[in-house]
Structures are given as C-alpha cells and as structure tokens.
CSV table of C-alpha atoms and ligand atoms in Angstrom, one decimal:
chain,number,residue,atom,x,y,z
X,388,MET,CA,15.2,15.7,-68.7
X,389,TRP,CA,16.5,12.6,-67.2
X,390,GLN,CA,20.1,13.7,-68.0
X,391,GLN,CA,19.8,16.3,-65.2
X,392,ALA,CA,19.6,13.6,-62.5
X,393,PHE,CA,21.0,10.4,-64.2
X,394,LYS,CA,23.9,9.5,-66.5
X,395,LYS,CA,22.3,6.3,-67.7
X,396,ALA,CA,18.9,5.2,-69.0
X,397,ILE,CA,17.5,1.9,-70.1
X,398,THR,CA,14.5,1.4,-72.6
X,399,PHE,CA,13.1,-1.4,-74.6
X,400,SER,CA,11.3,-1.8,-77.8
X,401,PHE,CA,9.0,-4.7,-78.7
X,402,ASP,CA,7.3,-5.4,-82.2
X,403,ASP,CA,4.0,-6.6,-83.5
X,404,GLY,CA,1.5,-6.4,-80.6
X,405,ILE,CA,1.1,-10.2,-80.1
X,406,GLU,CA,-0.3,-12.4,-77.4
X,407,GLN,CA,3.0,-13.2,-75.6
X,408,ASP,CA,3.1,-9.4,-74.8
X,409,ILE,CA,0.7,-10.1,-72.0
X,410,ARG,CA,3.4,-12.2,-70.4
X,411,LEU,CA,6.2,-9.8,-71.3
X,412,VAL,CA,4.3,-6.8,-69.8
X,413,GLU,CA,3.8,-8.8,-66.6
X,414,LEU,CA,7.7,-9.2,-66.3
X,415,LEU,CA,8.4,-5.6,-67.3
X,416,ASN,CA,5.9,-4.4,-64.7
X,417,LYS,CA,7.4,-6.8,-62.0
X,418,TYR,CA,10.9,-5.3,-62.5
X,419,HIS,CA,9.6,-1.7,-62.9
X,420,LEU,CA,10.9,-1.5,-66.4
X,421,LYS,CA,9.5,0.7,-69.2
X,422,ALA,CA,9.1,-0.2,-72.8
X,423,THR,CA,7.6,0.9,-76.2
X,424,PHE,CA,5.4,-1.5,-78.1
X,425,ASN,CA,5.2,-1.1,-81.9
X,426,ILE,CA,1.8,-2.0,-83.2
X,427,ASN,CA,0.3,-2.9,-86.7
X,428,THR,CA,-3.3,-1.7,-86.1
X,429,GLY,CA,-4.6,-3.2,-89.3
X,430,LEU,CA,-3.5,-6.7,-88.2
X,431,ALA,CA,-4.8,-6.1,-84.6
X,432,LYS,CA,-8.2,-5.3,-86.2
X,433,SER,CA,-8.2,-8.4,-88.3
X,434,GLN,CA,-6.6,-10.5,-85.6
X,435,TYR,CA,-4.1,-11.8,-88.0
X,436,ALA,CA,-2.2,-15.0,-86.9
X,437,PHE,CA,0.8,-16.9,-88.3
X,438,THR,CA,2.8,-19.9,-87.6
X,439,LEU,CA,6.5,-19.6,-86.6
X,440,GLN,CA,8.5,-22.8,-85.8
X,441,ASP,CA,5.2,-24.7,-84.9
X,442,HIS,CA,4.0,-21.9,-82.8
X,443,LEU,CA,0.8,-19.9,-83.6
X,444,ILE,CA,1.6,-16.3,-83.1
X,445,LYS,CA,-1.6,-14.3,-82.7
X,446,ARG,CA,-2.1,-10.6,-82.7
X,447,LEU,CA,-3.9,-9.0,-79.8
X,448,PRO,CA,-7.3,-7.6,-80.6
X,449,LEU,CA,-7.2,-3.8,-80.8
X,450,GLU,CA,-9.6,-3.2,-77.9
X,451,THR,CA,-7.5,-5.0,-75.4
X,452,LEU,CA,-4.4,-3.1,-76.0
X,453,LYS,CA,-5.2,0.1,-74.0
X,454,GLU,CA,-5.3,-1.6,-70.7
X,455,LEU,CA,-2.3,-3.9,-71.4
X,456,TYR,CA,0.2,-1.4,-72.4
X,457,GLN,CA,-0.7,1.1,-69.6
X,458,GLY,CA,2.4,2.8,-68.3
X,459,HIS,CA,4.2,2.0,-71.4
X,460,GLU,CA,4.4,3.7,-74.9
X,461,VAL,CA,2.8,2.5,-78.1
X,462,ALA,CA,4.2,3.5,-81.4
X,463,VAL,CA,3.8,2.9,-85.2
X,464,HIS,CA,4.9,-0.3,-86.9
X,465,THR,CA,2.7,0.5,-90.0
X,466,TYR,CA,-0.9,-0.6,-90.5
X,467,SER,CA,-0.2,-4.0,-92.2
X,468,HIS,CA,3.6,-4.8,-91.7
X,469,PRO,CA,4.7,-4.6,-95.4
X,470,PHE,CA,8.2,-4.3,-96.8
X,471,LEU,CA,8.1,-0.6,-97.0
X,472,ALA,CA,10.8,-0.6,-99.7
X,473,ASP,CA,8.4,-2.3,-102.2
X,474,LEU,CA,5.6,0.4,-101.8
X,475,SER,CA,5.2,3.6,-103.6
X,476,ASP,CA,5.5,6.9,-101.7
X,477,GLU,CA,1.8,7.2,-101.4
X,478,GLU,CA,1.5,3.6,-100.1
X,479,VAL,CA,4.2,4.2,-97.5
X,480,LEU,CA,2.6,7.4,-96.3
X,481,SER,CA,-0.9,5.8,-96.1
X,482,GLU,CA,0.6,2.6,-94.1
X,483,ILE,CA,2.0,5.1,-91.6
X,484,GLN,CA,-0.9,7.6,-91.5
X,485,LYS,CA,-3.5,4.8,-91.0
X,486,ASP,CA,-1.5,3.4,-88.1
X,487,ILE,CA,-1.1,6.8,-86.4
X,488,PHE,CA,-4.8,7.4,-86.8
X,489,LEU,CA,-6.1,4.2,-85.3
X,490,LEU,CA,-3.4,4.3,-82.5
X,491,GLU,CA,-4.5,7.7,-81.6
X,492,LYS,CA,-8.1,6.7,-81.6
X,493,THR,CA,-7.4,3.6,-79.4
X,494,PHE,CA,-5.0,5.2,-76.9
X,495,ASN,CA,-6.2,8.9,-77.0
X,496,VAL,CA,-2.5,9.8,-77.6
X,497,LYS,CA,-0.7,10.7,-80.8
X,498,PRO,CA,2.2,8.2,-81.3
X,499,LEU,CA,5.6,9.8,-81.7
X,500,GLY,CA,7.6,7.0,-82.8
X,501,MET,CA,8.0,4.0,-85.1
X,502,ALA,CA,9.8,0.8,-85.7
X,503,TYR,CA,10.4,-0.2,-89.4
X,504,PRO,CA,8.7,-3.5,-90.2
X,505,TYR,CA,11.4,-6.1,-91.0
X,506,GLY,CA,13.8,-3.2,-90.4
X,507,SER,CA,13.3,-2.2,-93.9
X,508,TYR,CA,14.1,1.4,-94.7
X,509,ASP,CA,16.0,3.7,-97.1
X,510,ASP,CA,16.5,7.4,-97.6
X,511,ARG,CA,13.2,7.8,-99.5
X,512,ILE,CA,11.3,6.1,-96.7
X,513,VAL,CA,13.1,8.2,-94.0
X,514,ASP,CA,12.0,11.3,-95.8
X,515,ILE,CA,8.4,10.2,-95.9
X,516,ILE,CA,8.5,9.4,-92.1
X,517,LYS,CA,9.9,12.8,-91.3
X,518,LYS,CA,6.9,14.5,-93.2
X,519,SER,CA,4.3,12.2,-91.3
X,520,GLY,CA,5.0,14.0,-88.0
X,521,LEU,CA,6.7,11.1,-86.3
X,522,THR,CA,10.0,12.1,-84.4
X,523,TYR,CA,12.0,8.9,-84.2
X,524,ALA,CA,12.2,5.6,-86.0
X,525,ARG,CA,14.1,2.4,-85.0
X,526,ILE,CA,16.0,0.0,-87.3
X,527,ILE,CA,17.2,-3.5,-86.4
X,528,GLU,CA,20.9,-3.2,-87.0
X,529,PRO,CA,22.6,-3.0,-83.7
X,530,SER,CA,25.1,-0.4,-82.6
X,531,ASN,CA,26.5,-2.6,-79.9
X,532,ASP,CA,27.0,0.5,-78.0
X,533,THR,CA,25.3,2.8,-75.4
X,534,LYS,CA,26.2,6.2,-76.8
X,535,PRO,CA,23.0,8.1,-77.7
X,536,SER,CA,22.2,7.9,-81.4
X,537,SER,CA,22.6,11.1,-83.3
X,538,ASP,CA,20.2,9.9,-86.1
X,539,LEU,CA,16.8,9.4,-84.7
X,540,PHE,CA,15.3,8.3,-87.9
X,541,ARG,CA,17.8,5.6,-88.4
X,542,LEU,CA,17.9,4.7,-84.8
X,543,LYS,CA,20.0,1.8,-84.0
X,544,PRO,CA,19.2,-0.3,-80.8
X,545,THR,CA,22.1,-1.3,-78.7
X,546,CYS,CA,21.3,-4.9,-79.6
X,547,HIS,CA,18.7,-7.6,-79.7
X,548,LEU,CA,17.4,-8.7,-76.2
X,549,LEU,CA,18.8,-12.2,-76.9
X,550,ASP,CA,21.9,-11.2,-78.6
X,551,GLU,CA,24.7,-13.7,-77.8
X,552,HIS,CA,26.7,-10.6,-76.4
X,553,VAL,CA,23.9,-9.1,-74.4
X,554,HIS,CA,25.3,-10.1,-71.0
X,555,GLN,CA,28.7,-8.5,-71.8
X,556,ILE,CA,27.1,-5.4,-73.0
X,557,ILE,CA,24.9,-5.2,-69.9
X,558,ASP,CA,27.7,-5.7,-67.6
X,559,HIS,CA,29.8,-3.1,-69.3
X,560,PHE,CA,26.9,-0.7,-69.1
X,561,LEU,CA,26.2,-1.3,-65.4
X,562,GLN,CA,29.9,-1.0,-64.5
X,563,SER,CA,30.6,2.2,-66.5
X,564,ASN,CA,31.2,5.4,-64.5
X,565,SER,CA,31.4,7.5,-67.6
X,566,ASP,CA,30.3,11.2,-67.4
X,567,GLU,CA,28.7,11.0,-70.8
X,568,PRO,CA,25.1,10.0,-71.0
X,569,GLN,CA,24.5,6.5,-72.0
X,570,ILE,CA,21.3,4.6,-73.2
X,571,LEU,CA,21.0,0.8,-73.1
X,572,TYR,CA,18.3,0.3,-75.8
X,573,LEU,CA,17.1,-3.4,-76.2
X,574,TRP,CA,14.7,-4.6,-78.8
X,575,GLY,CA,12.8,-8.0,-79.7
X,576,HIS,CA,9.6,-9.9,-79.9
X,577,SER,CA,7.9,-11.4,-77.0
X,578,TYR,CA,7.2,-14.6,-79.0
X,579,GLU,CA,10.9,-15.3,-78.8
X,580,GLY,CA,10.2,-16.2,-75.1
X,581,ASP,CA,7.9,-19.1,-76.4
X,582,ILE,CA,9.6,-20.3,-79.7
X,583,GLU,CA,13.1,-20.1,-78.4
X,584,HIS,CA,12.1,-21.1,-74.8
X,585,LYS,CA,13.8,-18.0,-73.4
X,586,TRP,CA,11.4,-16.7,-70.8
X,587,GLU,CA,13.9,-17.5,-68.0
X,588,VAL,CA,16.7,-15.7,-69.8
X,589,ILE,CA,14.5,-12.7,-70.4
X,590,GLU,CA,13.5,-12.6,-66.7
X,591,ASP,CA,17.2,-12.8,-65.6
X,592,ILE,CA,18.0,-9.9,-67.9
X,593,PHE,CA,15.2,-7.8,-66.6
X,594,LYS,CA,16.2,-8.8,-62.9
X,595,LYS,CA,19.7,-7.7,-63.6
X,596,LEU,CA,18.7,-4.4,-65.1
X,597,SER,CA,16.1,-3.5,-62.4
X,598,ASN,CA,16.3,-1.3,-59.3
X,599,HIS,CA,19.5,0.5,-60.0
X,600,LYS,CA,19.1,3.9,-58.2
X,601,ASN,CA,21.5,5.7,-60.7
X,602,ILE,CA,19.5,4.5,-63.8
X,603,PHE,CA,16.5,6.2,-65.4
X,604,TYR,CA,13.9,3.8,-66.7
X,605,GLY,CA,11.7,5.2,-69.4
X,606,THR,CA,9.9,4.5,-72.6
X,607,ASN,CA,11.6,5.2,-75.9
X,608,GLN,CA,10.2,8.8,-76.2
X,609,GLU,CA,11.0,9.5,-72.6
X,610,VAL,CA,14.6,8.5,-73.1
X,611,LEU,CA,15.1,9.7,-76.6
X,612,LEU,CA,13.2,12.8,-76.8
X,613,SER,CA,14.0,14.6,-73.5
Y,1166,ZN,ZN1,7.4,-6.6,-87.0
C-alpha cells in the first residue's frame, strides 16, 4: 500500500512490444521509473512488422521479452491487435485468453491488466474482460487529471506522454501538496521517439519526474491495485 507512505505515485503504460522498447527501457531504468508494457503475443510470435511514416516498426520476438522487461510489468494487449468492437463475444474472449496464456507461459506470472488495442472498447467488451479474470483495462482518452480513477475497466490515463499539455500537468502534479492520493499515469508508444524525433523530449520528462523522495514509482498494478 503505497498510500501509507506516499501521497503521489507515477506510472507509465507502453503499447505493442516493439523494438524501440529496448531504448525506452534503458531510459526508464536510468531514471528508476517503472512501467507496464502491453504485449500482443501473437504478433511477437510472428515477428509482425509495419511501416509508419517511413519507419519500419518491428515487434520484439517473444523469447527476448522476459529479460528486457525485468523489473517492469507486462500486460495484455490482445493476441493480434484487432478492433475488439468488430469481433463476436467468443472472438474477444479468445483474443484475451490466448494473450494471457502466452504471457503467463513466457513470464511465469499471470498478467493482471490490459490496454485496449486502438483504445477500442464498449460495455459488451468490458463485461467480457471482467469475466476473463483481468483486474484493470486502460483506454486512450485522457483524464487530464491525477485523481485516481474510480473505474478500473475504463481506466483513463492522465494523458499521452507527448501531449502538448504534459509539462503543465507534470508541473502541477509535482508542486501539489494535496492530502488526497494522486496518480500521474502517462501512456504512449516507444516508436514515437523515433518517428516524431522525441527521444530527447522523452528523456527530459523522465528526468524531471525522477528521484522525488515523496513520490512512489510503480508499475500499473503496483499503483492501481494496492
Ligand atoms: Zn496497440
């Protein structure tokens, strides 16, 4: 229970399990920050790659993930990254169960959380996820707020890591003396460092957020579920 010793917590969520995660994990570790990585095990298995703004984005092979994400959390992002709203109940459940199964097999730990691929969700999908045994699921829409979310299955991040207002939000969070617990929850994709040439910006943010004695740094599950 971090709330017994801290009023503020910081956590990160990164999607897709891609090659640029290697550089991102190095930066997170350098600044002693903790994150959750949402993985499509089906695409890791097939080493699926796609082109985005002239950059080839490659999935990391399944067998390399355990070592890379040591000290962080891995969570479900479905087996093959479909638009869940287009699938039948059985297909949605299968996408989630297959990912849970392979993540557990790869990491020897049962995943507890999830990020919706493309941020696509509705009440029907939320009900299926609740039945799958997962305990939280992140959407894309930002709260622009650091108040802990009351709905862990429609979990809003504070904002995207490269949101135009992120520095304002961070400054406000760091300066706050509120007695209520607060969570700064930032999400993104490591390939944004490459395609938007933002590695320096990302490092500046990590540096600014690191080494505050009054802040708890944890993975999503450590911050949300305790
Ligand atoms: Zn994704």
